[in-house]
Amino acid sequence: ELVLEAVRQNGNALRFAAEPLKADRELVLEAVRQNGNALRFAAEPLKADRELVLEAVRQNGDALFVAADLLRADRELVLEAVRQLGLALQWAAD
């Protein structure tokens, strides 16, 4: 509960969570809803979770940078990222 409250206030608090918590989908989802850049602290498998990455890029388009390659080629995700931050286009896969 302590970590959940911390990431609700500042998503980047995920950085200080224990490794198993960084793989907790619900905790990471809360973190990226508060700050999309918190995706960079998530466990690698979660960076390939389409719904989670979509939430992250809606909050901060730059989160596309750390998304799994397959998702960086996802047209809808890239469009959402670019809507939030035009420069996010640089992180799209070909």
Tab-separated table of N, CA and C in Angstrom:
chain	number	residue	atom	x	y	z
A	1	GLU	N	0.808	-1.200	0.000
A	1	GLU	CA	0.000	0.000	0.000
A	1	GLU	C	0.852	1.265	0.000
A	2	LEU	N	1.976	1.211	0.663
A	2	LEU	CA	2.855	2.371	0.733
A	2	LEU	C	3.378	2.738	-0.658
A	3	VAL	N	3.821	1.738	-1.394
A	3	VAL	CA	4.350	1.993	-2.742
A	3	VAL	C	3.228	2.461	-3.658
A	4	LEU	N	2.043	1.883	-3.527
A	4	LEU	CA	0.906	2.304	-4.346
A	4	LEU	C	0.603	3.778	-4.110
A	5	GLU	N	0.580	4.188	-2.875
A	5	GLU	CA	0.330	5.603	-2.563
A	5	GLU	C	1.437	6.491	-3.125
A	6	ALA	N	2.661	6.019	-3.042
A	6	ALA	CA	3.788	6.806	-3.569
A	6	ALA	C	3.664	7.003	-5.073
A	7	VAL	N	3.339	5.941	-5.827
A	7	VAL	CA	3.258	6.096	-7.286
A	7	VAL	C	2.023	6.874	-7.710
A	8	ARG	N	0.998	6.881	-6.883
A	8	ARG	CA	-0.177	7.721	-7.190
A	8	ARG	C	0.170	9.196	-7.082
A	9	GLN	N	1.097	9.527	-6.203
A	9	GLN	CA	1.528	10.911	-6.048
A	9	GLN	C	2.596	11.281	-7.059
A	10	ASN	N	3.477	10.326	-7.347
A	10	ASN	CA	4.561	10.570	-8.306
A	10	ASN	C	4.923	9.229	-8.939
A	11	GLY	N	4.521	9.050	-10.181
A	11	GLY	CA	4.745	7.789	-10.879
A	11	GLY	C	6.193	7.355	-10.891
A	12	ASN	N	7.099	8.314	-10.911
A	12	ASN	CA	8.519	7.978	-10.952
A	12	ASN	C	9.016	7.342	-9.652
A	13	ALA	N	8.180	7.329	-8.620
A	13	ALA	CA	8.552	6.632	-7.384
A	13	ALA	C	8.701	5.132	-7.643
A	14	LEU	N	8.177	4.668	-8.763
A	14	LEU	CA	8.339	3.262	-9.138
A	14	LEU	C	9.820	2.886	-9.193
A	15	ARG	N	10.653	3.841	-9.493
A	15	ARG	CA	12.106	3.624	-9.560
A	15	ARG	C	12.634	2.991	-8.274
A	16	PHE	N	12.057	3.325	-7.144
A	16	PHE	CA	12.564	2.879	-5.849
A	16	PHE	C	11.858	1.628	-5.321
A	17	ALA	N	10.912	1.123	-6.080
A	17	ALA	CA	10.180	-0.078	-5.659
A	17	ALA	C	11.055	-1.319	-5.809
A	18	ALA	N	10.769	-2.327	-5.028
A	18	ALA	CA	11.470	-3.607	-5.149
A	18	ALA	C	11.174	-4.208	-6.522
A	19	GLU	N	12.106	-4.969	-7.045
A	19	GLU	CA	11.970	-5.540	-8.393
A	19	GLU	C	10.651	-6.285	-8.605
A	20	PRO	N	10.203	-7.110	-7.672
A	20	PRO	CA	8.927	-7.798	-7.904
A	20	PRO	C	7.757	-6.832	-8.090
A	21	LEU	N	7.803	-5.689	-7.427
A	21	LEU	CA	6.725	-4.697	-7.571
A	21	LEU	C	6.760	-4.031	-8.942
A	22	LYS	N	7.931	-3.946	-9.531
A	22	LYS	CA	8.051	-3.358	-10.868
A	22	LYS	C	7.430	-4.258	-11.934
A	23	ALA	N	7.128	-5.487	-11.540
A	23	ALA	CA	6.459	-6.432	-12.439
A	23	ALA	C	4.976	-6.563	-12.113
A	24	ASP	N	4.512	-5.804	-11.135
A	24	ASP	CA	3.102	-5.823	-10.744
A	24	ASP	C	2.324	-4.899	-11.685
A	25	ARG	N	1.506	-5.502	-12.538
A	25	ARG	CA	0.822	-4.742	-13.591
A	25	ARG	C	-0.035	-3.601	-13.033
A	26	GLU	N	-0.803	-3.884	-11.991
A	26	GLU	CA	-1.687	-2.849	-11.442
A	26	GLU	C	-0.903	-1.686	-10.839
A	27	LEU	N	0.187	-1.985	-10.183
A	27	LEU	CA	1.024	-0.935	-9.607
A	27	LEU	C	1.642	-0.087	-10.719
A	28	VAL	N	2.161	-0.737	-11.738
A	28	VAL	CA	2.782	-0.010	-12.849
A	28	VAL	C	1.725	0.816	-13.590
A	29	LEU	N	0.524	0.271	-13.733
A	29	LEU	CA	-0.546	1.017	-14.389
A	29	LEU	C	-0.843	2.313	-13.632
A	30	GLU	N	-0.905	2.230	-12.317
A	30	GLU	CA	-1.116	3.442	-11.506
A	30	GLU	C	0.030	4.431	-11.720
A	31	ALA	N	1.235	3.925	-11.765
A	31	ALA	CA	2.404	4.792	-11.930
A	31	ALA	C	2.358	5.517	-13.278
A	32	VAL	N	2.071	4.792	-14.365
A	32	VAL	CA	2.091	5.441	-15.690
A	32	VAL	C	0.896	6.354	-15.904
A	33	ARG	N	-0.176	6.109	-15.194
A	33	ARG	CA	-1.309	7.049	-15.276
A	33	ARG	C	-0.934	8.393	-14.668
A	34	GLN	N	-0.073	8.363	-13.668
A	34	GLN	CA	0.370	9.600	-13.033
A	34	GLN	C	1.507	10.234	-13.828
A	35	ASN	N	2.391	9.397	-14.350
A	35	ASN	CA	3.534	9.897	-15.126
A	35	ASN	C	3.937	8.807	-16.119
A	36	GLY	N	3.642	9.046	-17.380
A	36	GLY	CA	3.931	8.061	-18.418
A	36	GLY	C	5.374	7.620	-18.470
A	37	ASN	N	6.280	8.494	-18.100
A	37	ASN	CA	7.704	8.145	-18.122
A	37	ASN	C	8.063	7.079	-17.097
A	38	ALA	N	7.178	6.800	-16.159
A	38	ALA	CA	7.437	5.747	-15.176
A	38	ALA	C	7.554	4.384	-15.859
A	39	LEU	N	7.099	4.284	-17.102
A	39	LEU	CA	7.217	3.025	-17.841
A	39	LEU	C	8.666	2.555	-17.899
A	40	ARG	N	9.595	3.461	-17.895
A	40	ARG	CA	11.010	3.076	-17.985
A	40	ARG	C	11.469	2.253	-16.790
A	41	PHE	N	10.753	2.327	-15.675
A	41	PHE	CA	11.131	1.580	-14.480
A	41	PHE	C	10.387	0.247	-14.360
A	42	ALA	N	9.471	0.000	-15.277
A	42	ALA	CA	8.681	-1.237	-15.241
A	42	ALA	C	9.519	-2.428	-15.694
A	43	ALA	N	9.127	-3.603	-15.259
A	43	ALA	CA	9.774	-4.837	-15.718
A	43	ALA	C	9.590	-4.957	-17.227
A	44	GLU	N	10.568	-5.521	-17.899
A	44	GLU	CA	10.560	-5.613	-19.361
A	44	GLU	C	9.264	-6.195	-19.947
A	45	PRO	N	8.718	-7.278	-19.394
A	45	PRO	CA	7.485	-7.810	-19.990
A	45	PRO	C	6.334	-6.809	-20.023
A	46	LEU	N	6.283	-5.910	-19.051
A	46	LEU	CA	5.209	-4.919	-19.024
A	46	LEU	C	5.385	-3.854	-20.097
A	47	LYS	N	6.578	-3.688	-20.595
A	47	LYS	CA	6.816	-2.727	-21.675
A	47	LYS	C	6.262	-3.244	-22.995
A	48	ALA	N	5.797	-4.489	-22.987
A	48	ALA	CA	5.159	-5.084	-24.165
A	48	ALA	C	3.651	-5.243	-23.958
A	49	ASP	N	3.143	-4.721	-22.859
A	49	ASP	CA	1.711	-4.786	-22.545
A	49	ASP	C	1.031	-3.602	-23.231
A	50	ARG	N	0.247	-3.892	-24.262
A	50	ARG	CA	-0.314	-2.823	-25.095
A	50	ARG	C	-1.167	-1.836	-24.306
A	51	GLU	N	-2.057	-2.339	-23.456
A	51	GLU	CA	-2.932	-1.457	-22.692
A	51	GLU	C	-2.125	-0.545	-21.760
A	52	LEU	N	-1.144	-1.112	-21.122
A	52	LEU	CA	-0.316	-0.354	-20.196
A	52	LEU	C	0.484	0.729	-20.940
A	53	VAL	N	1.066	0.349	-22.066
A	53	VAL	CA	1.841	1.310	-22.855
A	53	VAL	C	0.929	2.408	-23.408
A	54	LEU	N	-0.276	2.042	-23.803
A	54	LEU	CA	-1.229	3.041	-24.296
A	54	LEU	C	-1.510	4.081	-23.214
A	55	GLU	N	-1.728	3.629	-21.992
A	55	GLU	CA	-1.938	4.567	-20.883
A	55	GLU	C	-0.718	5.472	-20.701
A	56	ALA	N	0.456	4.884	-20.799
A	56	ALA	CA	1.685	5.657	-20.609
A	56	ALA	C	1.833	6.738	-21.673
A	57	VAL	N	1.635	6.394	-22.945
A	57	VAL	CA	1.840	7.387	-24.007
A	57	VAL	C	0.740	8.439	-24.030
A	58	ARG	N	-0.421	8.094	-23.530
A	58	ARG	CA	-1.483	9.104	-23.426
A	58	ARG	C	-1.105	10.168	-22.403
A	59	GLN	N	-0.373	9.752	-21.385
A	59	GLN	CA	0.049	10.689	-20.346
A	59	GLN	C	1.318	11.428	-20.765
A	60	ASN	N	2.219	10.718	-21.438
A	60	ASN	CA	3.469	11.328	-21.891
A	60	ASN	C	3.946	10.582	-23.131
A	61	GLY	N	3.890	11.239	-24.274
A	61	GLY	CA	4.264	10.621	-25.537
A	61	GLY	C	5.666	10.065	-25.574
A	62	ASP	N	6.546	10.627	-24.788
A	62	ASP	CA	7.929	10.157	-24.745
A	62	ASP	C	8.053	8.727	-24.223
A	63	ALA	N	7.022	8.232	-23.563
A	63	ALA	CA	7.053	6.862	-23.043
A	63	ALA	C	7.205	5.846	-24.178
A	64	LEU	N	6.880	6.255	-25.399
A	64	LEU	CA	7.036	5.365	-26.544
A	64	LEU	C	8.481	4.898	-26.678
A	65	PHE	N	9.397	5.690	-26.221
A	65	PHE	CA	10.829	5.388	-26.311
A	65	PHE	C	11.189	4.056	-25.657
A	66	VAL	N	10.546	3.711	-24.542
A	66	VAL	CA	10.900	2.491	-23.826
A	66	VAL	C	9.947	1.332	-24.086
A	67	ALA	N	8.936	1.559	-24.915
A	67	ALA	CA	7.994	0.482	-25.245
A	67	ALA	C	8.702	-0.601	-26.052
A	68	ALA	N	8.183	-1.803	-25.988
A	68	ALA	CA	8.725	-2.909	-26.776
A	68	ALA	C	8.672	-2.549	-28.263
A	69	ASP	N	9.623	-3.046	-29.018
A	69	ASP	CA	9.721	-2.724	-30.451
A	69	ASP	C	8.419	-2.964	-31.204
A	70	LEU	N	7.764	-4.068	-30.909
A	70	LEU	CA	6.521	-4.386	-31.598
A	70	LEU	C	5.483	-3.291	-31.382
A	71	LEU	N	5.416	-2.751	-30.193
A	71	LEU	CA	4.450	-1.691	-29.894
A	71	LEU	C	4.870	-0.361	-30.490
A	72	ARG	N	6.143	-0.160	-30.672
A	72	ARG	CA	6.611	1.082	-31.294
A	72	ARG	C	6.242	1.125	-32.777
A	73	ALA	N	5.796	-0.007	-33.306
A	73	ALA	CA	5.336	-0.074	-34.697
A	73	ALA	C	3.807	-0.089	-34.772
A	74	ASP	N	3.143	-0.020	-33.625
A	74	ASP	CA	1.678	-0.049	-33.561
A	74	ASP	C	1.136	1.337	-33.906
A	75	ARG	N	0.413	1.413	-35.002
A	75	ARG	CA	-0.056	2.711	-35.512
A	75	ARG	C	-0.867	3.490	-34.477
A	76	GLU	N	-1.793	2.821	-33.790
A	76	GLU	CA	-2.634	3.511	-32.815
A	76	GLU	C	-1.799	4.054	-31.655
A	77	LEU	N	-0.862	3.259	-31.175
A	77	LEU	CA	-0.013	3.715	-30.074
A	77	LEU	C	0.846	4.910	-30.488
A	78	VAL	N	1.415	4.813	-31.669
A	78	VAL	CA	2.253	5.909	-32.158
A	78	VAL	C	1.411	7.176	-32.311
A	79	LEU	N	0.202	7.030	-32.855
A	79	LEU	CA	-0.679	8.190	-33.025
A	79	LEU	C	-1.006	8.831	-31.674
A	80	GLU	N	-1.311	8.012	-30.674
A	80	GLU	CA	-1.597	8.551	-29.340
A	80	GLU	C	-0.376	9.274	-28.773
A	81	ALA	N	0.790	8.684	-28.958
A	81	ALA	CA	2.016	9.304	-28.459
A	81	ALA	C	2.252	10.655	-29.138
A	82	VAL	N	2.054	10.691	-30.448
A	82	VAL	CA	2.281	11.927	-31.215
A	82	VAL	C	1.245	12.989	-30.862
A	83	ARG	N	0.020	12.567	-30.586
A	83	ARG	CA	-1.008	13.532	-30.163
A	83	ARG	C	-0.593	14.215	-28.868
A	84	GLN	N	0.040	13.465	-27.995
A	84	GLN	CA	0.457	14.012	-26.713
A	84	GLN	C	1.746	14.825	-26.855
A	85	LEU	N	2.643	14.340	-27.711
A	85	LEU	CA	3.935	14.996	-27.893
A	85	LEU	C	4.413	14.726	-29.315
A	86	GLY	N	4.338	15.719	-30.168
A	86	GLY	CA	4.696	15.540	-31.573
A	86	GLY	C	6.057	14.914	-31.797
A	87	LEU	N	7.007	15.260	-30.961
A	87	LEU	CA	8.362	14.730	-31.126
A	87	LEU	C	8.461	13.235	-30.852
A	88	ALA	N	7.405	12.640	-30.296
A	88	ALA	CA	7.419	11.198	-30.023
A	88	ALA	C	7.526	10.384	-31.313
A	89	LEU	N	7.255	11.012	-32.437
A	89	LEU	CA	7.351	10.318	-33.720
A	89	LEU	C	8.760	9.734	-33.924
A	90	GLN	N	9.753	10.359	-33.343
A	90	GLN	CA	11.120	9.859	-33.491
A	90	GLN	C	11.318	8.483	-32.882
A	91	TRP	N	10.440	8.057	-31.974
A	91	TRP	CA	10.592	6.759	-31.317
A	91	TRP	C	9.798	5.652	-32.005
A	92	ALA	N	9.048	6.014	-33.045
A	92	ALA	CA	8.263	5.001	-33.771
A	92	ALA	C	9.179	4.082	-34.546
A	93	ALA	N	8.803	2.807	-34.576
A	93	ALA	CA	9.555	1.833	-35.370
A	93	ALA	C	9.078	1.923	-36.818
A	94	ASP	N	9.932	1.521	-37.735
A	94	ASP	CA	9.574	1.566	-39.156
A	94	ASP	C	8.511	0.558	-39.496
